[in-house]
Amino acid sequence: MEAQGRKHTPAWSTKEVVELTAEWGEESVQAELRSSRRNSDIYAKIARGMGEKGYTRDTDQCRVKIKELRQVYQKTREASSHSCSAPQTCYFFEELHAILGGDGITTPRTLCGYLPGAPCDLEQQRGGHC
């Protein structure tokens, strides 16, 4: 049973996330995000761009998904920064690194974590992470 007042949001497909990162990563969008404290208009612009590509995601859905992607990326970077751990990565790491990173750290080589809506590899399925 869903909580009162909350809508069920369909899972994001891999293609949708790729398109979302493309919209989010546009230089004009990044410039606006850096220069503005109130980002609702910018997320609305991203949602409109998604709509132009045939996806039906609203402003809040785009904002929440971007927040989730940012958190997954930051946790992956944090896990990779420990000198005793193997480099780690997550789904869409390269796209996220192009948007959020770019400080010259080595690109991680092993998969970690689970991103809802992302395809699972056989090892993750065996481990019960899908």
Coordinates of C-alpha atoms in Angstrom, one line a residue:
M1 CA 0.0 0.0 0.0
E2 CA 1.4 3.4 -1.0
A3 CA 1.8 6.2 1.4
Q4 CA -1.0 8.7 1.1
G5 CA -0.2 11.6 -1.2
R6 CA 2.8 9.8 -2.9
K7 CA 2.7 8.8 -6.5
H8 CA 4.3 5.7 -7.8
T9 CA 7.2 6.7 -10.1
P10 CA 8.1 4.1 -12.8
A11 CA 11.7 2.9 -12.8
W12 CA 14.1 4.7 -15.0
S13 CA 15.3 2.8 -18.0
T14 CA 19.0 2.7 -19.0
K15 CA 18.1 4.8 -22.1
E16 CA 16.3 7.4 -19.9
V17 CA 19.3 7.7 -17.6
V18 CA 21.6 8.2 -20.5
E19 CA 19.4 10.9 -22.0
L20 CA 19.1 12.5 -18.5
T21 CA 22.8 12.7 -18.1
A22 CA 23.1 14.1 -21.6
E23 CA 20.6 16.9 -20.8
W24 CA 22.2 17.5 -17.3
G25 CA 25.7 17.5 -18.8
E26 CA 25.0 20.2 -21.4
E27 CA 27.4 23.1 -20.8
S28 CA 24.5 25.7 -20.7
V29 CA 22.7 23.6 -18.0
Q30 CA 25.9 23.2 -16.0
A31 CA 26.6 27.0 -16.2
E32 CA 23.1 27.7 -15.0
L33 CA 23.4 25.2 -12.1
R34 CA 26.7 26.8 -11.1
S35 CA 25.3 30.4 -11.2
S36 CA 21.9 29.8 -9.5
R37 CA 20.9 29.0 -6.0
R38 CA 17.3 28.2 -7.1
N39 CA 17.5 25.3 -9.5
S40 CA 13.8 24.5 -10.1
D41 CA 13.7 26.3 -13.4
I42 CA 16.8 24.4 -14.5
Y43 CA 15.4 21.0 -13.6
A44 CA 12.2 22.1 -15.5
K45 CA 14.4 22.8 -18.5
I46 CA 15.9 19.3 -18.2
A47 CA 12.5 17.7 -17.9
R48 CA 11.4 19.6 -21.1
G49 CA 14.4 18.3 -22.9
M50 CA 13.5 14.8 -21.8
G51 CA 10.0 15.4 -23.1
E52 CA 11.3 16.5 -26.4
K53 CA 13.1 13.1 -26.6
G54 CA 9.8 11.3 -25.9
Y55 CA 10.1 10.6 -22.2
T56 CA 7.5 11.6 -19.6
R57 CA 9.4 12.8 -16.6
D58 CA 8.4 15.8 -14.6
T59 CA 10.7 18.3 -12.9
D60 CA 10.7 16.6 -9.5
Q61 CA 11.5 13.2 -11.0
C62 CA 14.5 14.6 -12.9
R63 CA 15.7 16.4 -9.8
V64 CA 15.4 13.3 -7.6
K65 CA 17.1 11.1 -10.1
I66 CA 20.0 13.6 -10.6
K67 CA 20.4 13.7 -6.8
E68 CA 20.5 9.9 -6.6
L69 CA 23.1 9.7 -9.4
R70 CA 25.2 12.4 -7.7
Q71 CA 25.1 10.4 -4.5
V72 CA 26.1 7.1 -6.1
Y73 CA 28.9 8.9 -7.9
Q74 CA 30.2 10.5 -4.7
K75 CA 30.0 7.3 -2.8
T76 CA 31.9 5.5 -5.5
R77 CA 34.6 8.2 -5.6
E78 CA 34.9 8.1 -1.8
A79 CA 35.3 4.3 -1.9
S80 CA 37.9 4.6 -4.6
S81 CA 39.9 7.2 -2.6
H82 CA 41.0 4.8 0.1
S83 CA 44.5 3.7 -0.7
C84 CA 43.9 0.1 0.5
S85 CA 40.8 -0.5 -1.6
A86 CA 40.6 -1.5 -5.3
P87 CA 39.3 1.2 -7.6
Q88 CA 35.5 1.1 -7.9
T89 CA 32.9 2.3 -10.4
C90 CA 29.2 2.4 -10.8
Y91 CA 26.8 2.4 -13.7
F92 CA 27.1 5.5 -15.8
F93 CA 30.4 6.4 -14.1
E94 CA 32.0 7.9 -17.2
E95 CA 29.0 10.1 -17.9
L96 CA 28.8 11.2 -14.2
H97 CA 32.5 11.8 -14.0
A98 CA 32.3 14.0 -17.1
I99 CA 29.7 16.1 -15.3
L100 CA 30.8 16.0 -11.7
G101 CA 34.5 14.9 -11.7
G102 CA 37.3 15.6 -14.0
D103 CA 40.0 16.2 -11.5
G104 CA 42.3 13.6 -13.0
I105 CA 41.8 10.6 -10.7
T106 CA 42.2 7.2 -12.3
T107 CA 39.0 5.9 -13.9
P108 CA 37.8 3.0 -11.7
R109 CA 37.9 -0.5 -13.1
T110 CA 35.6 -2.7 -11.0
L111 CA 31.8 -2.5 -10.6
C112 CA 30.3 -1.8 -7.2
G113 CA 26.9 -0.9 -5.8
Y114 CA 23.5 -1.2 -7.4
L115 CA 21.7 1.6 -9.2
P116 CA 18.0 0.9 -9.4
G117 CA 16.9 0.6 -13.0
A118 CA 20.4 -0.3 -14.3
P119 CA 21.0 -3.6 -15.9
C120 CA 22.7 -6.2 -13.7
D121 CA 25.6 -8.4 -14.6
L122 CA 25.6 -12.1 -13.8
E123 CA 27.8 -11.7 -10.7
Q124 CA 25.4 -9.2 -9.2
Q125 CA 22.5 -11.6 -9.9
R126 CA 24.3 -14.4 -8.1
G127 CA 25.0 -12.2 -5.1
G128 CA 21.4 -11.2 -4.8
H129 CA 22.0 -7.5 -5.6
C130 CA 19.5 -7.2 -8.4

